[in-house]
Amino acid sequence: MKVLLTGGAGYIGSHTCVELINSGYEPVIADNLSNSSIKVLDRIEKITGKKPIFYEIDVADFDSLDKLFFEQDIDAVIHFAGYKAVGESYMFPVKYYRNNINTTLTLLDVMKKHGVNKIVFSSSATVYGIPKTTPCLDETMPTCCANPYGWTKLFVEQILRDTATAEKEFSVVLLRYFNPIGAHESGLIGDNPNGIPNNLMPYITQVAVKKLPYLRVFGNDYNTKDGTGVRDYIHVVDLARGHLKALEYADKHNGTEVFNLGTGNGCSVLDVVNAFSKANDMEIPYQICDRRPGDIDEYFANPKKANEILNWKAEFDLFDMCRDSWNWQKNNKNGYDD
Ligand code: NAD
Ligand code: UFG
């Protein structure tokens, strides 16, 4: 089965590409490298023995994508391509709406032209907004976003749902990721943020590698067990494997289905700091700072639906995630620039 990975050179796409190759799929990557490195292709080859087919294109560009579909006999698509920085999306909302929505619209036009009707989409737990009743989120809960990035995810979810309603052969799987961290056990691929990281784990690993002096813990007065924010961290390899299950599901069903991909465990910022110290035998200096605007106290996944229907379950724990994040960072102090 030939699977197009839009944005497949990125953090989650590259890990999914490895899992696809290991399971006998033929991945084709389309990426404009706006937030990734061409070196990822050699790393994937080192891990799997196979270099994925690669097109350096903007997925929003109809002609380039059309050419790819003419040249490759694509059976299904996993749509990762998009911008993902919540803070940046407040500053440049149009840039976010344009890229995240235009890539999807072009993709759907080209898929229709070439008779491809299976798509798995990278959505996010951010679409649940601020939990009203319980921090344990299941797929039936109402959606509402607090930031432009999140709205792009919700709008794309709706565009895909409407497409599947209009076209009876269409199959859409919406995957709502919780907080992916960790890296492939080889240490050859991993999260490679530009500049100072926004997210917790790459910030911690950059403190560990002494690029940054200490971690700023954003608030210790949240309504959580130790006052720091609680999230559901999931190993990126578990997440990647969820995509293979989603593809199998899309192959057998029409219409739209949505699944949370999380572990079901809520971990505080201090839990992550302590697990990192334990897993890697080092202290992470930190200071308690003001809350980061827009952050939510606590949420984590109810992953029951994915467990039961996709037959998928997260296997790695927080210790594994911390070990593998550090293994990637210590071997690649400057990410793919080393
Ligand atoms: P990433 O930035 O590492 O990967 C996205 C890839 O898309 C990059 O390689 C980038 O170059 C590419 N891209 C962006 N716009 C493009 C365009 N117009 N044409 C072609 N390529 C383009 O991000 P990631 O962490 O791997 O996330 C993948 C997807 O999952 C994104 O859609 C993101 O919004 C979503 N997601 C990520 C997280 C997270 O915490 N990492 C959480 C929830 C959802
Ligand atoms: N945090 C710190 N210090 C930091 C960075 C983060 O204390 O330097 C805290 C945050 O306040 C929060 C927790 O660590 O309590 C996690 O923050 P992240 O920035 O790592 O992740 P978020 O939960 O804010 O958001 C991430 C992605 C979103 C995605 C969401 C899905 O950035 O794009 O997960 O749940 F939508």
Tab-separated table of C-alpha atoms and ligand atoms in Angstrom:
chain	number	residue	atom	x	y	z
A	1	MET	CA	0.000	0.000	0.000
A	2	LYS	CA	1.436	3.373	-1.050
A	3	VAL	CA	0.744	6.088	1.517
A	4	LEU	CA	1.304	9.800	0.996
A	5	LEU	CA	2.598	11.569	4.104
A	6	THR	CA	2.100	15.309	3.764
A	7	GLY	CA	4.508	16.956	6.218
A	8	GLY	CA	6.201	13.570	6.520
A	9	ALA	CA	9.672	15.043	7.134
A	10	GLY	CA	8.503	16.539	10.444
A	11	TYR	CA	8.637	15.155	13.963
A	12	ILE	CA	5.552	12.922	13.964
A	13	GLY	CA	5.629	12.247	10.200
A	14	SER	CA	9.209	10.914	10.256
A	15	HIS	CA	8.408	8.501	13.099
A	16	THR	CA	5.278	7.370	11.284
A	17	CYS	CA	7.311	6.869	8.112
A	18	VAL	CA	9.656	4.496	9.989
A	19	GLU	CA	6.745	2.470	11.366
A	20	LEU	CA	5.118	2.301	7.920
A	21	ILE	CA	8.312	1.036	6.253
A	22	ASN	CA	8.820	-1.497	9.056
A	23	SER	CA	5.300	-2.798	8.405
A	24	GLY	CA	5.726	-3.148	4.639
A	25	TYR	CA	3.969	0.039	3.481
A	26	GLU	CA	5.493	2.288	0.810
A	27	PRO	CA	5.505	5.849	2.146
A	28	VAL	CA	5.828	8.868	-0.152
A	29	ILE	CA	6.696	12.138	1.619
A	30	ALA	CA	5.547	15.571	0.415
A	31	ASP	CA	7.086	18.363	2.478
A	32	ASN	CA	8.292	21.898	1.787
A	33	LEU	CA	10.839	21.632	4.631
A	34	SER	CA	9.455	24.813	6.217
A	35	ASN	CA	9.895	23.179	9.634
A	36	SER	CA	12.072	20.157	8.936
A	37	SER	CA	15.374	19.001	7.471
A	38	ILE	CA	16.199	17.035	4.334
A	39	LYS	CA	18.629	15.039	6.521
A	40	VAL	CA	15.684	13.207	8.026
A	41	LEU	CA	15.512	11.063	4.862
A	42	ASP	CA	19.017	9.633	5.405
A	43	ARG	CA	18.184	9.010	9.048
A	44	ILE	CA	15.042	7.099	8.088
A	45	GLU	CA	17.151	5.057	5.654
A	46	LYS	CA	19.690	4.329	8.414
A	47	ILE	CA	16.928	3.029	10.681
A	48	THR	CA	14.907	1.053	8.136
A	49	GLY	CA	17.324	0.346	5.261
A	50	LYS	CA	14.926	2.135	2.905
A	51	LYS	CA	14.859	5.751	1.781
A	52	PRO	CA	11.330	7.059	1.350
A	53	ILE	CA	10.322	8.684	-1.936
A	54	PHE	CA	10.430	12.435	-1.347
A	55	TYR	CA	8.855	15.455	-3.063
A	56	GLU	CA	9.953	18.892	-1.885
A	57	ILE	CA	6.684	20.686	-2.608
A	58	ASP	CA	4.162	22.981	-1.013
A	59	VAL	CA	1.111	20.807	-0.449
A	60	ALA	CA	-1.116	23.827	-1.087
A	61	ASP	CA	0.216	24.019	-4.649
A	62	PHE	CA	-2.220	22.137	-6.880
A	63	ASP	CA	0.108	21.522	-9.853
A	64	SER	CA	2.943	20.107	-7.742
A	65	LEU	CA	0.628	17.809	-5.819
A	66	ASP	CA	-1.190	16.776	-8.987
A	67	LYS	CA	2.147	15.762	-10.546
A	68	LEU	CA	2.973	13.674	-7.474
A	69	PHE	CA	-0.361	11.836	-7.725
A	70	PHE	CA	0.228	11.233	-11.467
A	71	GLU	CA	3.672	9.755	-10.764
A	72	GLN	CA	2.818	7.752	-7.641
A	73	ASP	CA	-0.053	5.350	-7.318
A	74	ILE	CA	-1.263	6.669	-3.949
A	75	ASP	CA	-3.748	4.507	-2.003
A	76	ALA	CA	-4.215	6.645	1.121
A	77	VAL	CA	-3.034	9.877	2.713
A	78	ILE	CA	-1.861	10.845	6.191
A	79	HIS	CA	-2.082	14.615	6.421
A	80	PHE	CA	0.493	16.045	8.846
A	81	ALA	CA	1.465	19.190	6.920
A	82	GLY	CA	0.725	22.411	8.743
A	83	TYR	CA	2.026	24.987	11.166
A	84	LYS	CA	1.723	24.068	14.833
A	85	ALA	CA	2.980	26.805	17.184
A	86	VAL	CA	0.089	28.063	19.311
A	87	GLY	CA	1.833	31.328	20.324
A	88	GLU	CA	2.819	32.147	16.739
A	89	SER	CA	-0.752	31.519	15.605
A	90	TYR	CA	-1.942	34.432	17.783
A	91	MET	CA	0.592	36.717	16.107
A	92	PHE	CA	0.036	35.519	12.536
A	93	PRO	CA	-3.488	34.081	12.353
A	94	VAL	CA	-3.829	34.533	8.582
A	95	LYS	CA	-0.574	32.665	7.966
A	96	TYR	CA	-1.957	29.785	10.074
A	97	TYR	CA	-5.423	29.712	8.508
A	98	ARG	CA	-3.928	29.992	5.013
A	99	ASN	CA	-1.410	27.195	5.379
A	100	ASN	CA	-3.382	24.722	7.470
A	101	ILE	CA	-6.593	25.106	5.497
A	102	ASN	CA	-5.198	25.617	1.983
A	103	THR	CA	-3.028	22.490	2.222
A	104	THR	CA	-6.173	20.534	3.098
A	105	LEU	CA	-8.336	22.023	0.348
A	106	THR	CA	-5.726	21.414	-2.341
A	107	LEU	CA	-5.151	17.914	-1.046
A	108	LEU	CA	-8.875	17.121	-1.217
A	109	ASP	CA	-9.137	18.481	-4.790
A	110	VAL	CA	-6.189	16.391	-5.934
A	111	MET	CA	-7.367	13.286	-4.090
A	112	LYS	CA	-10.757	13.605	-5.781
A	113	LYS	CA	-9.182	14.042	-9.215
A	114	HIS	CA	-7.152	10.859	-8.731
A	115	GLY	CA	-9.855	8.800	-7.033
A	116	VAL	CA	-8.081	8.528	-3.666
A	117	ASN	CA	-10.572	8.488	-0.814
A	118	LYS	CA	-8.847	7.539	2.429
A	119	ILE	CA	-7.352	10.168	4.700
A	120	VAL	CA	-6.011	10.220	8.243
A	121	PHE	CA	-5.683	13.704	9.736
A	122	SER	CA	-3.438	15.073	12.523
A	123	SER	CA	-5.841	16.833	14.806
A	124	SER	CA	-5.157	17.847	18.373
A	125	ALA	CA	-6.539	17.684	21.890
A	126	THR	CA	-6.535	21.477	21.745
A	127	VAL	CA	-9.925	21.219	19.958
A	128	TYR	CA	-11.553	20.371	23.297
A	129	GLY	CA	-10.786	23.884	24.578
A	130	ILE	CA	-11.168	24.330	28.346
A	131	PRO	CA	-12.695	21.178	29.891
A	132	LYS	CA	-15.979	22.080	31.592
A	133	THR	CA	-16.877	18.971	33.565
A	134	THR	CA	-13.899	16.616	33.829
A	135	PRO	CA	-10.249	16.747	32.704
A	136	CYS	CA	-10.631	13.222	31.246
A	137	LEU	CA	-11.605	13.934	27.652
A	138	ASP	CA	-13.488	11.590	25.371
A	139	GLU	CA	-14.454	12.067	21.744
A	140	THR	CA	-18.079	12.920	22.494
A	141	MET	CA	-17.182	16.063	24.408
A	142	PRO	CA	-17.956	19.461	22.922
A	143	THR	CA	-15.240	21.211	20.949
A	144	CYS	CA	-14.258	24.866	21.065
A	145	CYS	CA	-10.869	26.406	20.588
A	146	ALA	CA	-8.962	28.988	22.513
A	147	ASN	CA	-6.390	29.877	19.832
A	148	PRO	CA	-6.152	30.324	16.030
A	149	TYR	CA	-4.040	27.182	15.629
A	150	GLY	CA	-6.748	25.153	17.344
A	151	TRP	CA	-9.424	26.706	15.157
A	152	THR	CA	-7.515	25.594	12.046
A	153	LYS	CA	-7.676	22.040	13.388
A	154	LEU	CA	-11.413	22.273	14.063
A	155	PHE	CA	-12.133	23.831	10.669
A	156	VAL	CA	-10.144	21.121	8.898
A	157	GLU	CA	-11.985	18.457	10.907
A	158	GLN	CA	-15.261	19.983	9.668
A	159	ILE	CA	-14.074	20.233	6.040
A	160	LEU	CA	-13.129	16.558	6.124
A	161	ARG	CA	-16.417	15.527	7.770
A	162	ASP	CA	-18.385	17.432	5.110
A	163	THR	CA	-16.366	15.769	2.357
A	164	ALA	CA	-17.100	12.325	3.759
A	165	THR	CA	-20.791	13.206	3.999
A	166	ALA	CA	-20.882	14.347	0.381
A	167	GLU	CA	-18.863	11.458	-1.034
A	168	LYS	CA	-20.049	8.081	0.129
A	169	GLU	CA	-16.815	6.253	-0.713
A	170	PHE	CA	-14.759	8.640	1.388
A	171	SER	CA	-13.108	7.579	4.612
A	172	VAL	CA	-11.796	10.070	7.178
A	173	VAL	CA	-10.033	9.269	10.437
A	174	LEU	CA	-9.451	12.256	12.712
A	175	LEU	CA	-6.706	11.591	15.267
A	176	ARG	CA	-6.666	13.941	18.228
A	177	TYR	CA	-3.146	13.778	19.596
A	178	PHE	CA	-2.414	14.613	23.201
A	179	ASN	CA	1.204	15.661	24.003
A	180	PRO	CA	3.732	13.764	21.881
A	181	ILE	CA	7.269	13.563	23.298
A	182	GLY	CA	10.124	11.042	23.068
A	183	ALA	CA	12.004	9.883	20.010
A	184	HIS	CA	12.920	6.752	18.084
A	185	GLU	CA	15.117	4.471	20.207
A	186	SER	CA	17.989	4.827	17.710
A	187	GLY	CA	18.377	8.508	18.617
A	188	LEU	CA	18.520	9.271	14.872
A	189	ILE	CA	15.217	11.134	14.557
A	190	GLY	CA	13.423	13.354	17.045
A	191	ASP	CA	11.792	16.674	17.801
A	192	ASN	CA	13.797	19.507	16.235
A	193	PRO	CA	12.242	22.840	17.177
A	194	ASN	CA	13.494	26.088	15.671
A	195	GLY	CA	14.994	28.517	18.195
A	196	ILE	CA	13.957	28.398	21.852
A	197	PRO	CA	11.457	25.565	22.312
A	198	ASN	CA	7.858	26.359	23.279
A	199	ASN	CA	7.065	22.874	24.502
A	200	LEU	CA	8.079	21.311	27.781
A	201	MET	CA	10.176	18.303	26.753
A	202	PRO	CA	12.429	19.968	24.171
A	203	TYR	CA	12.956	22.777	26.694
A	204	ILE	CA	14.020	20.241	29.346
A	205	THR	CA	16.399	18.448	26.959
A	206	GLN	CA	17.988	21.774	25.994
A	207	VAL	CA	18.512	22.540	29.689
A	208	ALA	CA	20.026	19.061	30.055
A	209	VAL	CA	22.406	19.676	27.160
A	210	LYS	CA	23.226	23.091	28.696
A	211	LYS	CA	21.951	25.196	25.822
A	212	LEU	CA	19.492	26.768	28.269
A	213	PRO	CA	20.273	27.527	31.954
A	214	TYR	CA	17.093	26.299	33.665
A	215	LEU	CA	13.499	25.293	33.039
A	216	ARG	CA	10.815	27.884	33.670
A	217	VAL	CA	7.859	26.087	35.252
A	218	PHE	CA	4.862	28.115	34.180
A	219	GLY	CA	2.848	28.374	37.388
A	220	ASN	CA	2.515	26.232	40.530
A	221	ASP	CA	-0.892	27.519	41.595
A	222	TYR	CA	-3.055	25.458	39.228
A	223	ASN	CA	-5.822	23.303	40.598
A	224	THR	CA	-3.747	20.103	40.235
A	225	LYS	CA	-2.036	17.639	42.567
A	226	ASP	CA	1.205	19.691	42.858
A	227	GLY	CA	0.006	22.997	41.400
A	228	THR	CA	1.745	22.584	38.030
A	229	GLY	CA	-0.059	21.922	34.729
A	230	VAL	CA	-1.141	18.361	33.984
A	231	ARG	CA	-1.055	16.833	30.482
A	232	ASP	CA	-1.175	13.416	28.827
A	233	TYR	CA	2.304	12.808	27.394
A	234	ILE	CA	2.504	10.115	24.750
A	235	HIS	CA	5.587	8.532	23.190
A	236	VAL	CA	5.869	9.573	19.546
A	237	VAL	CA	6.461	5.942	18.503
A	238	ASP	CA	3.167	4.916	20.135
A	239	LEU	CA	1.527	7.817	18.331
A	240	ALA	CA	3.111	6.777	15.027
A	241	ARG	CA	1.802	3.225	15.477
A	242	GLY	CA	-1.673	4.656	16.024
A	243	HIS	CA	-1.542	5.934	12.443
A	244	LEU	CA	-1.065	2.423	11.082
A	245	LYS	CA	-4.153	1.293	12.989
A	246	ALA	CA	-6.038	4.314	11.671
A	247	LEU	CA	-5.044	3.433	8.101
A	248	GLU	CA	-6.299	-0.133	8.579
A	249	TYR	CA	-9.560	1.283	9.911
A	250	ALA	CA	-9.917	3.744	7.004
A	251	ASP	CA	-9.352	0.889	4.570
A	252	LYS	CA	-12.403	-0.981	5.922
A	253	HIS	CA	-14.860	1.843	6.716
A	254	ASN	CA	-16.467	4.813	5.026
A	255	GLY	CA	-17.516	8.062	6.718
A	256	THR	CA	-15.765	9.927	9.517
A	257	GLU	CA	-14.437	8.608	12.805
A	258	VAL	CA	-12.514	10.445	15.506
A	259	PHE	CA	-10.072	8.957	18.001
A	260	ASN	CA	-8.061	10.331	20.891
A	261	LEU	CA	-4.456	9.172	20.890
A	262	GLY	CA	-3.217	9.478	24.462
A	263	THR	CA	-2.193	7.223	27.338
A	264	GLY	CA	-4.992	8.168	29.735
A	265	ASN	CA	-2.444	9.279	32.367
A	266	GLY	CA	-2.176	12.870	33.510
A	267	CYS	CA	1.364	13.962	34.462
A	268	SER	CA	2.315	17.297	35.999
A	269	VAL	CA	5.271	19.406	34.902
A	270	LEU	CA	7.093	18.332	38.076
A	271	ASP	CA	6.290	14.663	37.355
A	272	VAL	CA	8.024	15.093	33.994
A	273	VAL	CA	11.029	16.861	35.552
A	274	ASN	CA	11.377	14.127	38.180
A	275	ALA	CA	10.955	11.297	35.655
A	276	PHE	CA	13.575	12.906	33.408
A	277	SER	CA	16.031	13.165	36.326
A	278	LYS	CA	15.445	9.543	37.276
A	279	ALA	CA	15.584	8.125	33.748
A	280	ASN	CA	18.769	9.969	32.867
A	281	ASP	CA	20.442	10.305	36.244
A	282	MET	CA	20.764	14.079	36.173
A	283	GLU	CA	19.186	17.074	37.867
A	284	ILE	CA	17.158	19.580	35.840
A	285	PRO	CA	17.397	23.038	37.411
A	286	TYR	CA	14.076	24.870	37.368
A	287	GLN	CA	12.393	28.007	38.646
A	288	ILE	CA	8.710	28.566	39.262
A	289	CYS	CA	7.552	31.455	37.049
A	290	ASP	CA	4.244	33.127	36.204
A	291	ARG	CA	1.559	31.165	34.397
A	292	ARG	CA	1.789	31.136	30.589
A	293	PRO	CA	-1.283	32.890	29.164
A	294	GLY	CA	-3.828	30.484	27.717
A	295	ASP	CA	-2.607	27.383	29.595
A	296	ILE	CA	-5.196	25.035	31.074
A	297	ASP	CA	-4.891	23.398	34.525
A	298	GLU	CA	-5.334	19.789	33.580
A	299	TYR	CA	-6.486	17.471	30.824
A	300	PHE	CA	-5.764	13.972	29.650
A	301	ALA	CA	-7.252	11.490	27.215
A	302	ASN	CA	-9.855	8.870	27.642
A	303	PRO	CA	-8.238	6.522	25.070
A	304	LYS	CA	-10.897	3.788	25.396
A	305	LYS	CA	-12.314	4.258	21.903
A	306	ALA	CA	-8.922	3.841	20.205
A	307	ASN	CA	-8.112	0.925	22.540
A	308	GLU	CA	-11.306	-0.904	21.638
A	309	ILE	CA	-12.021	0.010	18.020
A	310	LEU	CA	-8.513	0.472	16.630
A	311	ASN	CA	-7.016	-2.166	18.900
A	312	TRP	CA	-4.316	0.354	19.748
A	313	LYS	CA	-2.843	1.103	23.153
A	314	ALA	CA	0.114	3.218	24.219
A	315	GLU	CA	2.933	0.897	25.342
A	316	PHE	CA	5.652	3.281	26.527
A	317	ASP	CA	5.667	5.029	29.908
A	318	LEU	CA	6.982	8.427	31.023
A	319	PHE	CA	10.373	6.924	31.950
A	320	ASP	CA	10.769	5.587	28.360
A	321	MET	CA	9.713	8.937	26.910
A	322	CYS	CA	12.290	10.809	29.028
A	323	ARG	CA	15.061	8.322	28.214
A	324	ASP	CA	14.410	8.478	24.469
A	325	SER	CA	14.012	12.274	24.363
A	326	TRP	CA	17.414	12.620	26.016
A	327	ASN	CA	19.003	9.959	23.782
A	328	TRP	CA	17.950	12.002	20.733
A	329	GLN	CA	19.065	15.357	22.186
A	330	LYS	CA	22.428	14.230	23.568
A	331	ASN	CA	23.376	12.682	20.222
A	332	ASN	CA	22.102	15.688	18.254
A	333	LYS	CA	22.908	18.758	20.308
A	334	ASN	CA	21.789	21.013	17.464
A	335	GLY	CA	19.155	18.696	16.038
A	336	TYR	CA	19.667	17.943	12.347
A	337	ASP	CA	22.192	20.818	12.089
A	338	ASP	CA	24.908	18.675	13.729
B	1	NAD	P1	6.340	19.398	12.360
B	1	NAD	O1	6.378	20.878	12.183
B	1	NAD	O2	7.557	18.720	12.829
B	1	NAD	O3	5.859	18.704	10.990
B	1	NAD	C1	5.001	19.344	10.080
B	1	NAD	C2	5.654	19.252	8.719
B	1	NAD	O4	4.803	19.891	7.745
B	1	NAD	C3	7.013	19.963	8.643
B	1	NAD	O5	7.972	19.047	8.144
B	1	NAD	C4	6.786	21.119	7.670
B	1	NAD	O6	7.942	21.391	6.907
B	1	NAD	C5	5.631	20.593	6.832
B	1	NAD	N1	4.789	21.611	6.195
B	1	NAD	C6	4.176	22.681	6.775
B	1	NAD	N2	3.466	23.356	5.850
B	1	NAD	C7	3.635	22.708	4.662
B	1	NAD	C8	3.161	22.928	3.337
B	1	NAD	N3	2.380	23.955	3.047
B	1	NAD	N4	3.542	22.058	2.375
B	1	NAD	C9	4.355	21.012	2.657
B	1	NAD	N5	4.833	20.763	3.892
B	1	NAD	C10	4.467	21.601	4.877
B	1	NAD	O7	5.109	19.078	13.320
B	1	NAD	P2	4.711	17.725	14.041
B	1	NAD	O8	4.915	17.900	15.500
B	1	NAD	O9	5.314	16.571	13.345
B	1	NAD	O10	3.137	17.761	13.805
B	1	NAD	C11	2.531	17.119	12.697
B	1	NAD	C12	1.061	17.455	12.690
B	1	NAD	O11	0.488	17.063	13.946
B	1	NAD	C13	0.753	18.941	12.537
B	1	NAD	O12	-0.379	19.084	11.728
B	1	NAD	C14	0.458	19.390	13.956
B	1	NAD	O13	-0.403	20.494	13.978
B	1	NAD	C15	-0.203	18.146	14.536
B	1	NAD	N6	-0.095	18.064	15.995
B	1	NAD	C16	1.127	18.146	16.586
B	1	NAD	C17	1.234	18.108	17.979
B	1	NAD	C18	2.564	18.236	18.668
B	1	NAD	O14	2.590	18.532	19.866
B	1	NAD	N7	3.699	18.002	17.985
B	1	NAD	C19	0.081	17.963	18.774
B	1	NAD	C20	-1.162	17.858	18.128
B	1	NAD	C21	-1.231	17.902	16.729
B	2	UFG	N1	5.514	24.223	30.423
B	2	UFG	C1	6.393	24.781	31.335
B	2	UFG	N2	7.555	25.313	30.865
B	2	UFG	C2	7.888	25.319	29.535
B	2	UFG	C3	6.978	24.744	28.613
B	2	UFG	C4	5.802	24.212	29.100
B	2	UFG	O1	6.119	24.795	32.536
B	2	UFG	O2	8.948	25.840	29.178
B	2	UFG	C5	4.269	23.602	30.908
B	2	UFG	C6	2.992	24.245	30.371
B	2	UFG	O3	2.594	25.330	31.192
B	2	UFG	C7	2.015	23.058	30.387
B	2	UFG	C8	2.920	21.841	30.131
B	2	UFG	O4	4.238	22.271	30.439
B	2	UFG	O5	1.465	22.927	31.674
B	2	UFG	C9	2.886	21.371	28.672
B	2	UFG	O6	3.163	22.473	27.815
B	2	UFG	P1	3.543	22.250	26.264
B	2	UFG	O7	3.872	23.600	25.711
B	2	UFG	O8	4.606	21.201	26.138
B	2	UFG	O9	2.216	21.650	25.632
B	2	UFG	P2	0.734	22.202	25.586
B	2	UFG	O10	-0.114	21.237	26.373
B	2	UFG	O11	0.670	23.605	25.960
B	2	UFG	O12	0.379	22.084	24.034
B	2	UFG	C10	0.797	20.985	23.215
B	2	UFG	C11	1.045	21.498	21.802
B	2	UFG	C12	-0.243	21.960	21.169
B	2	UFG	C13	-1.237	20.834	21.196
B	2	UFG	C14	-1.425	20.322	22.600
B	2	UFG	C15	-2.261	19.055	22.521
B	2	UFG	O13	1.971	22.568	21.828
B	2	UFG	O14	-0.008	22.305	19.826
B	2	UFG	O15	-0.174	19.988	23.197
B	2	UFG	O16	-2.705	18.697	23.756
B	2	UFG	F1	-2.424	21.289	20.726
